[in-house]
Amino acid sequence: MSWVHYLGTEHFETDTVFLDADIVLNRQIDEVFDNDFALAFASVPSPKTYSRINTGVIFAKKAEQKVAHMHAQKLLLIAEDLRLVKEPRFPQFQSAGVWGVDEMCVNVYLNELARAKNSTLPEVAESIKFEEFRSFDDGISLFGPRFNADYRYLEESEWTKPSVLHFPGQPKPKLFEYCKNLQ
């Protein structure tokens, strides 16, 4: 609901990045907005999860506000259907409405768009390279780990390579340790 509200109002006055609280920016990421998109999502080609999208970093381009808002409205309709469904990644919660519905609805939506192109979201996600930023469909783009790298899949010596480093999961001692070392 917050995506729809923000993207449809005058408050969306500049290019925007939605970030989870467990994200560290290693450097400026302004160059992302040189790409052609309305909304862009992180492609995560992990066979360990049903979802091939991570919503810890989402880019929204002001010049494409109407398209971004339209996609957000469609995502909200899917979220309304999924909010009472149990999120398989979070068995401790009764429903996805508590935690995880954002990623579930984006995954469902992008899977539908991929099927319309005779493809699957896993096929597309697995083909996106680390540095890549690729148009997916009608104003939606997907990007590789350079802009949303999960620290668990990198050697600690590699943590500074991605522009955006994500520390998902609980607890967060590695996030705090990494931030302390940045000072």
XYZ file of N, CA, C and O in Angstrom:
732
model
N 0.819 -1.190 0.000
C 0.000 0.000 0.000
C 0.865 1.256 0.000
O 0.525 2.237 -0.644
N 1.976 1.199 0.716
C 2.833 2.386 0.783
C 3.455 2.689 -0.578
O 3.631 3.859 -0.938
N 3.797 1.665 -1.363
C 4.342 1.902 -2.709
C 3.316 2.640 -3.561
O 3.633 3.614 -4.229
N 2.070 2.147 -3.556
C 1.012 2.764 -4.359
C 0.800 4.210 -3.918
O 0.728 5.120 -4.742
N 0.712 4.403 -2.618
C 0.474 5.758 -2.113
C 1.604 6.692 -2.532
O 1.365 7.751 -3.108
N 2.835 6.321 -2.231
C 3.975 7.186 -2.531
C 4.109 7.444 -4.035
O 4.243 8.583 -4.470
N 4.066 6.386 -4.836
C 4.290 6.529 -6.281
C 3.173 7.298 -6.976
O 3.371 7.803 -8.080
N 2.021 7.393 -6.349
C 0.897 8.091 -6.965
C 0.691 9.516 -6.475
O -0.294 10.151 -6.842
N 1.612 10.024 -5.665
C 1.416 11.358 -5.105
C 2.520 12.327 -5.521
O 3.525 11.936 -6.109
N 2.314 13.585 -5.127
C 3.308 14.621 -5.399
C 4.570 14.432 -4.560
O 5.597 15.067 -4.815
N 4.533 13.541 -3.564
C 5.724 13.266 -2.752
C 6.791 12.523 -3.559
O 7.970 12.577 -3.225
N 6.368 11.848 -4.606
C 7.311 11.182 -5.517
C 7.831 12.255 -6.470
O 7.388 12.405 -7.582
N 8.784 13.020 -5.979
C 9.264 14.187 -6.725
C 10.650 14.012 -7.318
O 11.149 14.879 -8.023
N 11.276 12.870 -7.033
C 12.614 12.610 -7.561
C 12.814 11.102 -7.678
O 12.048 10.324 -7.096
N 13.828 10.699 -8.444
C 14.149 9.280 -8.519
C 14.317 8.753 -7.101
O 14.879 9.428 -6.229
N 13.817 7.536 -6.872
C 13.715 7.021 -5.513
C 14.271 5.612 -5.403
O 14.136 4.813 -6.325
N 14.855 5.331 -4.248
C 15.325 3.984 -3.930
C 14.647 3.567 -2.627
O 14.780 4.239 -1.610
N 13.890 2.467 -2.685
C 13.310 1.873 -1.478
C 14.345 0.881 -0.948
O 14.780 -0.005 -1.684
N 14.735 1.011 0.318
C 15.764 0.156 0.905
C 15.267 -0.498 2.183
O 14.613 0.150 3.004
N 15.618 -1.766 2.364
C 15.426 -2.407 3.658
C 16.376 -1.746 4.653
O 17.375 -1.132 4.268
N 16.108 -1.923 5.927
C 16.939 -1.324 6.972
C 18.291 -2.026 7.117
O 19.200 -1.487 7.730
N 18.432 -3.209 6.534
C 19.688 -3.961 6.667
C 20.549 -3.889 5.400
O 21.206 -4.838 5.007
N 20.555 -2.719 4.791
C 21.302 -2.450 3.564
C 22.464 -1.501 3.884
O 22.297 -0.551 4.650
N 23.607 -1.759 3.262
C 24.748 -0.848 3.358
C 25.098 -0.419 1.943
O 25.284 -1.258 1.053
N 25.155 0.901 1.733
C 25.600 1.434 0.447
C 27.112 1.604 0.514
O 27.613 2.368 1.333
N 27.816 0.891 -0.354
C 29.271 0.991 -0.383
C 29.754 2.187 -1.194
O 30.892 2.610 -1.041
N 28.897 2.698 -2.083
C 29.266 3.842 -2.926
C 28.001 4.449 -3.514
O 26.914 3.894 -3.366
N 28.150 5.554 -4.217
C 27.032 6.206 -4.902
C 26.392 5.235 -5.901
O 27.107 4.441 -6.533
N 25.080 5.332 -6.065
C 24.385 4.451 -7.014
C 23.560 5.241 -8.030
O 22.684 4.695 -8.688
N 23.865 6.512 -8.184
C 23.108 7.377 -9.092
C 23.047 6.847 -10.523
O 22.069 7.091 -11.235
N 24.089 6.134 -10.953
C 24.134 5.652 -12.338
C 22.990 4.701 -12.676
O 22.657 4.518 -13.837
N 22.364 4.130 -11.670
C 21.212 3.246 -11.903
C 20.152 3.974 -12.722
O 19.550 3.406 -13.627
N 19.950 5.246 -12.437
C 18.868 5.992 -13.067
C 19.181 6.423 -14.501
O 18.338 7.023 -15.159
N 20.359 6.050 -15.001
C 20.676 6.241 -16.420
C 20.014 5.163 -17.273
O 19.964 5.272 -18.491
N 19.516 4.102 -16.632
C 18.838 3.007 -17.328
C 17.392 3.375 -17.612
O 16.817 4.254 -16.979
N 16.791 2.645 -18.541
C 15.409 2.880 -18.952
C 14.487 1.941 -18.174
O 14.486 0.729 -18.419
N 13.707 2.479 -17.225
C 12.777 1.686 -16.425
C 11.826 2.606 -15.678
O 12.068 3.800 -15.570
N 10.763 2.027 -15.156
C 9.873 2.720 -14.229
C 10.117 2.178 -12.821
O 10.307 2.925 -11.870
N 10.105 0.844 -12.708
C 10.443 0.148 -11.465
C 11.497 -0.903 -11.784
O 11.434 -1.548 -12.831
N 12.430 -1.090 -10.862
C 13.463 -2.111 -11.052
C 13.628 -2.904 -9.765
O 13.646 -2.342 -8.669
N 13.731 -4.225 -9.937
C 13.824 -5.164 -8.816
C 15.093 -5.993 -8.914
O 15.579 -6.278 -10.007
N 15.582 -6.444 -7.763
C 16.785 -7.266 -7.704
C 16.482 -8.707 -8.099
O 15.615 -9.355 -7.516
N 17.227 -9.186 -9.067
C 17.142 -10.578 -9.485
C 18.029 -11.408 -8.569
O 19.204 -11.096 -8.385
N 17.459 -12.446 -7.975
C 18.212 -13.294 -7.052
C 18.063 -14.750 -7.510
O 17.075 -15.403 -7.194
N 19.031 -15.229 -8.268
C 18.896 -16.577 -8.833
C 19.243 -17.691 -7.854
O 20.131 -18.484 -8.085
N 18.547 -17.749 -6.741
C 18.821 -18.774 -5.740
C 17.854 -19.946 -5.871
O 16.645 -19.766 -5.782
N 18.381 -21.140 -6.068
C 17.503 -22.312 -6.113
C 16.947 -22.682 -4.735
O 16.083 -23.525 -4.614
N 17.444 -22.022 -3.669
C 16.999 -22.326 -2.308
C 15.642 -21.737 -1.972
O 15.056 -22.065 -0.957
N 15.142 -20.826 -2.780
C 13.886 -20.162 -2.475
C 12.990 -20.148 -3.703
O 13.474 -20.142 -4.830
N 11.695 -20.158 -3.487
C 10.747 -20.114 -4.603
C 10.857 -18.788 -5.345
O 10.600 -18.689 -6.529
N 11.223 -17.735 -4.642
C 11.266 -16.394 -5.220
C 12.613 -16.140 -5.858
O 13.645 -16.490 -5.308
N 12.588 -15.500 -6.980
C 13.831 -15.104 -7.642
C 13.999 -13.592 -7.602
O 14.764 -13.010 -8.332
N 13.244 -12.959 -6.704
C 13.271 -11.512 -6.549
C 13.522 -11.198 -5.079
O 13.002 -11.872 -4.199
N 14.319 -10.160 -4.835
C 14.499 -9.683 -3.475
C 14.060 -8.225 -3.453
O 14.536 -7.424 -4.255
N 13.179 -7.882 -2.550
C 12.628 -6.528 -2.497
C 13.372 -5.624 -1.509
O 12.879 -4.567 -1.144
N 14.567 -6.025 -1.107
C 15.373 -5.197 -0.209
C 15.845 -3.907 -0.843
O 16.167 -2.948 -0.150
N 15.901 -3.880 -2.182
C 16.266 -2.687 -2.941
C 15.330 -2.606 -4.138
O 15.243 -3.548 -4.928
N 14.608 -1.503 -4.245
C 13.717 -1.263 -5.387
C 13.980 0.150 -5.881
O 14.028 1.095 -5.084
N 14.153 0.290 -7.189
C 14.359 1.600 -7.795
C 13.078 2.059 -8.480
O 12.421 1.262 -9.154
N 12.732 3.316 -8.312
C 11.563 3.919 -8.964
C 12.007 5.209 -9.643
O 12.608 6.070 -9.002
N 11.695 5.325 -10.926
C 12.155 6.471 -11.716
C 11.034 7.502 -11.840
O 9.950 7.197 -12.332
N 11.329 8.720 -11.411
C 10.329 9.793 -11.416
C 9.795 10.068 -12.820
O 8.600 10.303 -12.999
N 10.646 10.030 -13.831
C 10.214 10.320 -15.209
C 9.178 9.325 -15.703
O 8.447 9.601 -16.653
N 9.075 8.181 -15.033
C 8.127 7.131 -15.412
C 7.088 6.915 -14.307
O 6.623 5.804 -14.082
N 6.700 7.991 -13.642
C 5.809 7.892 -12.486
C 4.511 7.157 -12.814
O 4.075 6.298 -12.044
N 3.858 7.481 -13.921
C 2.568 6.847 -14.235
C 2.713 5.337 -14.398
O 1.885 4.571 -13.911
N 3.767 4.908 -15.067
C 3.991 3.469 -15.275
C 4.339 2.796 -13.946
O 3.819 1.720 -13.631
N 5.210 3.429 -13.147
C 5.575 2.873 -11.835
C 4.341 2.734 -10.950
O 4.132 1.692 -10.308
N 3.493 3.752 -10.943
C 2.280 3.720 -10.135
C 1.325 2.628 -10.616
O 0.723 1.901 -9.806
N 1.178 2.481 -11.933
C 0.310 1.434 -12.498
C 0.774 0.049 -12.051
O -0.023 -0.779 -11.639
N 2.090 -0.197 -12.114
C 2.608 -1.498 -11.671
C 2.373 -1.683 -10.170
O 2.004 -2.779 -9.729
N 2.579 -0.641 -9.393
C 2.351 -0.734 -7.942
C 0.888 -1.047 -7.636
O 0.589 -1.825 -6.721
N -0.037 -0.477 -8.396
C -1.456 -0.783 -8.196
C -1.737 -2.265 -8.481
O -2.493 -2.908 -7.743
N -1.148 -2.799 -9.521
C -1.333 -4.225 -9.836
C -0.711 -5.104 -8.753
O -1.278 -6.136 -8.389
N 0.435 -4.689 -8.238
C 1.071 -5.441 -7.150
C 0.205 -5.430 -5.899
O 0.095 -6.438 -5.200
N -0.438 -4.313 -5.625
C -1.311 -4.220 -4.459
C -2.489 -5.193 -4.575
O -2.862 -5.841 -3.595
N -3.059 -5.317 -5.760
C -4.168 -6.268 -5.946
C -3.721 -7.695 -5.645
O -4.452 -8.463 -5.010
N -2.522 -8.043 -6.081
C -1.989 -9.381 -5.784
C -1.735 -9.511 -4.292
O -2.064 -10.540 -3.685
N -1.170 -8.478 -3.680
C -0.884 -8.512 -2.240
C -2.151 -8.691 -1.415
O -2.142 -9.392 -0.401
N -3.244 -8.075 -1.858
C -4.503 -8.227 -1.130
C -4.950 -9.683 -1.118
O -5.492 -10.159 -0.127
N -4.690 -10.407 -2.197
C -5.029 -11.828 -2.251
C -4.062 -12.680 -1.432
O -4.450 -13.699 -0.867
N -2.790 -12.277 -1.375
C -1.761 -13.098 -0.729
C -1.531 -12.780 0.746
O -0.870 -13.551 1.440
N -2.047 -11.683 1.233
C -1.704 -11.245 2.584
C -2.071 -12.250 3.673
O -1.453 -12.276 4.734
N -3.063 -13.102 3.420
C -3.460 -14.098 4.426
C -2.818 -15.463 4.187
O -2.998 -16.382 4.980
N -2.050 -15.580 3.120
C -1.358 -16.835 2.797
C -0.109 -16.926 3.669
O 0.516 -15.925 3.989
N 0.255 -18.138 4.020
C 1.473 -18.341 4.809
C 2.687 -18.179 3.901
O 2.751 -18.743 2.824
N 3.662 -17.400 4.322
C 4.892 -17.168 3.573
C 5.862 -18.292 3.911
O 6.270 -18.421 5.056
N 6.241 -19.132 2.948
C 7.079 -20.298 3.248
C 8.440 -19.965 3.864
O 8.985 -20.762 4.616
N 8.965 -18.783 3.608
C 10.266 -18.416 4.171
C 10.178 -18.013 5.633
O 11.189 -17.949 6.325
N 8.961 -17.711 6.102
C 8.782 -17.231 7.473
C 7.709 -18.052 8.195
O 6.613 -17.553 8.464
N 8.016 -19.294 8.527
C 7.009 -20.166 9.158
C 6.556 -19.697 10.531
O 5.513 -20.120 11.023
N 7.313 -18.804 11.156
C 6.947 -18.311 12.485
C 5.750 -17.362 12.452
O 5.158 -17.085 13.483
N 5.380 -16.866 11.265
C 4.250 -15.947 11.150
C 3.032 -16.645 10.578
O 3.152 -17.515 9.715
N 1.863 -16.237 11.028
C 0.606 -16.829 10.564
C 0.334 -16.553 9.089
O -0.246 -17.364 8.408
N 0.743 -15.355 8.642
C 0.439 -15.000 7.258
C 1.500 -14.058 6.694
O 2.245 -13.432 7.434
N 1.517 -13.970 5.370
C 2.467 -13.101 4.682
C 2.182 -11.631 4.956
O 3.066 -10.788 4.784
N 0.971 -11.314 5.378
C 0.643 -9.934 5.698
C 1.478 -9.396 6.843
O 1.647 -8.195 6.992
N 2.021 -10.296 7.659
C 2.894 -9.892 8.754
C 4.309 -9.651 8.225
O 4.965 -8.691 8.579
N 4.782 -10.541 7.350
C 6.145 -10.440 6.846
C 6.254 -11.202 5.532
O 5.908 -12.372 5.466
N 6.693 -10.541 4.481
C 7.001 -11.243 3.244
C 6.057 -11.055 2.086
O 6.341 -11.509 0.981
N 4.916 -10.407 2.286
C 3.958 -10.292 1.184
C 4.517 -9.450 0.038
O 4.181 -9.684 -1.114
N 5.403 -8.503 0.339
C 5.978 -7.671 -0.734
C 6.718 -8.532 -1.751
O 6.483 -8.437 -2.950
N 7.570 -9.403 -1.267
C 8.334 -10.258 -2.172
C 7.438 -11.290 -2.859
O 7.619 -11.602 -4.030
N 6.458 -11.804 -2.122
C 5.538 -12.778 -2.720
C 4.775 -12.163 -3.889
O 4.669 -12.777 -4.952
N 4.233 -10.967 -3.710
C 3.420 -10.379 -4.778
C 4.279 -9.981 -5.976
O 3.858 -10.156 -7.120
N 5.492 -9.474 -5.751
C 6.374 -9.147 -6.870
C 6.740 -10.418 -7.626
O 6.741 -10.452 -8.861
N 7.018 -11.491 -6.894
C 7.352 -12.770 -7.527
C 6.194 -13.276 -8.392
O 6.390 -13.677 -9.544
N 4.983 -13.248 -7.871
C 3.803 -13.691 -8.627
C 3.618 -12.825 -9.870
O 3.410 -13.334 -10.980
N 3.712 -11.522 -9.699
C 3.505 -10.589 -10.806
C 4.529 -10.799 -11.916
O 4.181 -10.898 -13.103
N 5.796 -10.893 -11.553
C 6.834 -11.065 -12.564
C 6.789 -12.446 -13.200
O 7.121 -12.602 -14.383
N 6.361 -13.442 -12.446
C 6.157 -14.774 -13.043
C 5.081 -14.713 -14.119
O 5.214 -15.328 -15.175
N 3.997 -13.980 -13.851
C 2.927 -13.824 -14.845
C 3.441 -13.121 -16.090
O 3.141 -13.523 -17.217
N 4.228 -12.064 -15.913
C 4.791 -11.344 -17.058
C 5.744 -12.234 -17.851
O 5.752 -12.200 -19.088
N 6.534 -13.041 -17.161
C 7.462 -13.961 -17.844
C 6.686 -15.014 -18.638
O 7.047 -15.336 -19.777
N 5.626 -15.558 -18.035
C 4.815 -16.572 -18.738
C 4.225 -16.006 -20.022
O 4.142 -16.700 -21.036
N 3.832 -14.756 -19.999
C 3.274 -14.117 -21.195
C 4.315 -14.032 -22.316
O 3.960 -13.898 -23.484
N 5.585 -14.126 -21.949
C 6.673 -14.105 -22.928
C 7.234 -15.512 -23.171
O 8.344 -15.657 -23.670
N 6.487 -16.523 -22.748
C 6.914 -17.925 -22.883
C 8.237 -18.189 -22.183
O 9.110 -18.879 -22.711
N 8.380 -17.639 -21.004
C 9.577 -17.831 -20.203
C 9.145 -18.038 -18.759
O 7.954 -18.112 -18.470
N 10.121 -18.140 -17.888
C 9.827 -18.209 -16.454
C 10.732 -17.221 -15.739
O 11.816 -16.894 -16.226
N 10.302 -16.772 -14.599
C 11.112 -15.850 -13.825
C 12.436 -16.502 -13.413
O 13.481 -15.854 -13.520
N 12.451 -17.766 -12.983
C 13.752 -18.375 -12.664
C 14.720 -18.372 -13.855
O 15.906 -18.098 -13.677
N 14.221 -18.650 -15.057
C 15.102 -18.625 -16.243
C 15.696 -17.239 -16.449
O 16.891 -17.097 -16.705
N 14.856 -16.229 -16.349
C 15.325 -14.856 -16.549
C 16.305 -14.472 -15.447
O 17.394 -13.959 -15.712
N 15.946 -14.736 -14.194
C 16.781 -14.360 -13.052
C 18.160 -15.011 -13.129
O 19.172 -14.366 -12.845
N 18.187 -16.263 -13.508
C 19.457 -16.982 -13.562
C 20.353 -16.505 -14.694
O 21.552 -16.759 -14.691
N 19.798 -15.782 -15.652
C 20.605 -15.301 -16.775
C 21.182 -13.902 -16.538
O 22.002 -13.432 -17.317
N 20.784 -13.232 -15.465
C 21.240 -11.868 -15.206
C 22.577 -11.899 -14.469
O 22.706 -12.522 -13.423
N 23.539 -11.212 -15.030
C 24.890 -11.189 -14.478
C 25.037 -10.131 -13.382
O 24.196 -9.263 -13.223
N 26.129 -10.210 -12.649
C 26.404 -9.363 -11.490
C 26.193 -7.879 -11.782
O 25.524 -7.179 -11.034
N 26.754 -7.388 -12.874
C 26.708 -5.958 -13.203
C 25.491 -5.566 -14.030
O 25.279 -4.391 -14.305
N 24.688 -6.530 -14.444
C 23.657 -6.285 -15.447
C 22.427 -5.564 -14.889
O 22.019 -5.766 -13.752
N 21.850 -4.754 -15.751
C 20.587 -4.063 -15.502
C 19.783 -4.276 -16.774
O 20.141 -3.748 -17.820
N 18.717 -5.095 -16.733
C 18.042 -5.531 -17.950
C 16.554 -5.226 -17.925
O 15.856 -5.481 -16.949
N 16.063 -4.728 -19.051
C 14.632 -4.510 -19.217
C 13.923 -5.856 -19.181
O 14.365 -6.821 -19.800
N 12.831 -5.911 -18.439
C 12.077 -7.155 -18.301
C 10.767 -7.078 -19.073
O 10.486 -7.918 -19.903
N 9.959 -6.048 -18.772
C 8.670 -5.912 -19.449
C 8.026 -4.583 -19.075
O 7.963 -4.242 -17.899
N 7.561 -3.846 -20.053
C 6.727 -2.653 -19.853
C 7.145 -1.769 -18.679
O 6.375 -1.528 -17.754
N 8.379 -1.305 -18.694
C 8.835 -0.392 -17.653
C 9.445 -1.049 -16.437
O 9.901 -0.368 -15.530
N 9.451 -2.371 -16.401
C 10.068 -3.084 -15.286
C 11.418 -3.615 -15.743
O 11.541 -4.182 -16.818
N 12.420 -3.401 -14.903
C 13.749 -3.952 -15.162
C 14.180 -4.794 -13.980
O 13.648 -4.658 -12.875
N 15.134 -5.661 -14.251
C 15.753 -6.487 -13.213
C 17.242 -6.178 -13.207
O 17.821 -5.852 -14.236
N 17.846 -6.275 -12.038
C 19.269 -6.000 -11.939
C 19.967 -7.071 -11.129
O 19.361 -7.761 -10.316
N 21.257 -7.203 -11.398
C 22.074 -8.210 -10.737
C 22.561 -7.776 -9.368
O 22.274 -6.664 -8.895
N 23.347 -8.636 -8.738
C 23.790 -8.411 -7.352
C 24.639 -7.175 -7.100
O 24.825 -6.805 -5.948
N 25.123 -6.524 -8.124
C 25.901 -5.306 -7.868
C 25.100 -4.317 -7.019
O 25.657 -3.573 -6.223
N 23.778 -4.304 -7.190
C 22.936 -3.358 -6.471
C 22.075 -4.008 -5.388
O 21.170 -3.383 -4.856
N 22.331 -5.261 -5.067
C 21.663 -5.915 -3.942
C 22.321 -7.276 -3.718
O 21.726 -8.308 -3.979
N 23.542 -7.263 -3.222
C 24.288 -8.502 -2.988
C 24.057 -8.987 -1.563
O 24.201 -8.231 -0.604
N 23.711 -10.248 -1.437
C 23.533 -10.882 -0.127
C 24.915 -11.249 0.411
O 25.657 -12.002 -0.219
N 25.252 -10.711 1.551
C 26.580 -10.938 2.127
C 26.894 -12.416 2.314
O 28.057 -12.826 2.269
N 25.882 -13.250 2.515
C 26.098 -14.675 2.792
C 26.634 -15.436 1.583
O 27.170 -16.525 1.736
N 26.482 -14.860 0.392
C 26.928 -15.544 -0.817
C 28.247 -14.997 -1.347
O 28.661 -15.326 -2.456
N 28.902 -14.155 -0.551
C 30.200 -13.587 -0.921
C 31.219 -13.890 0.167
O 30.874 -13.961 1.349
N 32.462 -14.042 -0.233
C 33.535 -14.109 0.745
C 33.612 -12.751 1.441
O 33.378 -11.714 0.811
N 33.955 -12.748 2.696
C 33.997 -11.481 3.433
C 34.929 -10.471 2.764
O 34.660 -9.267 2.767
N 35.990 -10.935 2.153
C 36.914 -10.035 1.463
C 36.285 -9.383 0.228
O 36.808 -8.407 -0.294
N 35.143 -9.914 -0.227
C 34.455 -9.403 -1.411
C 33.304 -8.451 -1.066
O 32.652 -7.920 -1.965
N 33.043 -8.225 0.204
C 31.868 -7.457 0.609
C 31.876 -6.028 0.104
O 30.814 -5.430 -0.040
N 33.017 -5.467 -0.179
C 33.063 -4.086 -0.655
C 32.860 -3.977 -2.168
O 32.688 -2.877 -2.685
N 32.847 -5.083 -2.887
C 32.709 -5.034 -4.353
C 31.335 -4.576 -4.829
O 31.249 -3.752 -5.720
N 30.235 -5.104 -4.281
C 28.932 -4.607 -4.741
C 28.689 -3.186 -4.253
O 29.165 -2.786 -3.187
N 27.948 -2.430 -5.040
C 27.584 -1.076 -4.621
C 26.637 -1.102 -3.432
O 26.661 -0.216 -2.590
N 25.783 -2.139 -3.391
C 24.805 -2.288 -2.311
C 24.976 -3.680 -1.702
O 24.904 -4.688 -2.406
N 25.202 -3.725 -0.405
C 25.380 -4.985 0.312
C 24.200 -5.169 1.270
O 23.861 -4.264 2.028
N 23.579 -6.348 1.206
C 22.363 -6.653 1.964
C 22.694 -7.678 3.051
O 23.330 -8.683 2.768
N 22.228 -7.432 4.265
C 22.441 -8.332 5.401
C 21.108 -8.900 5.881
O 20.667 -8.610 6.999
N 20.431 -9.708 5.053
C 19.125 -10.236 5.471
C 19.263 -11.295 6.563
O 20.348 -11.803 6.818
N 18.132 -11.619 7.151
C 18.102 -12.672 8.167
C 18.371 -12.137 9.558
O 18.619 -10.954 9.763
N 18.300 -13.044 10.514
C 18.522 -12.716 11.921
C 19.587 -13.635 12.477
O 19.703 -14.762 12.027
N 20.350 -13.233 13.430
C 20.524 -11.869 13.925
C 21.426 -11.079 12.977
O 21.793 -11.578 11.915
N 21.835 -9.888 13.384
C 22.577 -8.993 12.497
C 24.012 -8.698 12.954
O 24.520 -7.610 12.684
N 24.719 -9.603 13.592
C 26.063 -9.237 14.071
C 27.017 -8.877 12.933
O 27.861 -7.987 13.092
N 26.911 -9.512 11.788
C 27.807 -9.203 10.662
C 27.542 -7.806 10.116
O 28.472 -7.116 9.719
N 26.292 -7.382 10.113
C 25.960 -6.029 9.679
C 26.615 -4.999 10.599
O 27.274 -4.070 10.144
N 26.463 -5.201 11.898
C 27.016 -4.249 12.860
C 28.542 -4.238 12.802
O 29.166 -3.181 12.860
N 29.128 -5.414 12.639
C 30.583 -5.514 12.538
C 31.082 -4.794 11.280
O 32.058 -4.041 11.323
N 30.418 -5.008 10.172
C 30.806 -4.382 8.912
C 30.701 -2.860 8.995
O 31.620 -2.135 8.614
N 29.596 -2.373 9.551
C 29.405 -0.924 9.683
C 30.443 -0.313 10.621
O 30.960 0.781 10.359
N 30.759 -1.016 11.696
C 31.774 -0.520 12.625
C 33.125 -0.392 11.927
O 33.848 0.589 12.137
N 33.452 -1.340 11.074
C 34.731 -1.304 10.356
C 34.768 -0.227 9.278
O 35.854 0.168 8.852
N 33.615 0.249 8.841
C 33.565 1.313 7.839
C 33.935 2.670 8.433
O 34.334 3.576 7.728
N 33.780 2.807 9.745
C 34.013 4.096 10.401
C 35.468 4.483 10.410
O 36.370 3.840 10.469
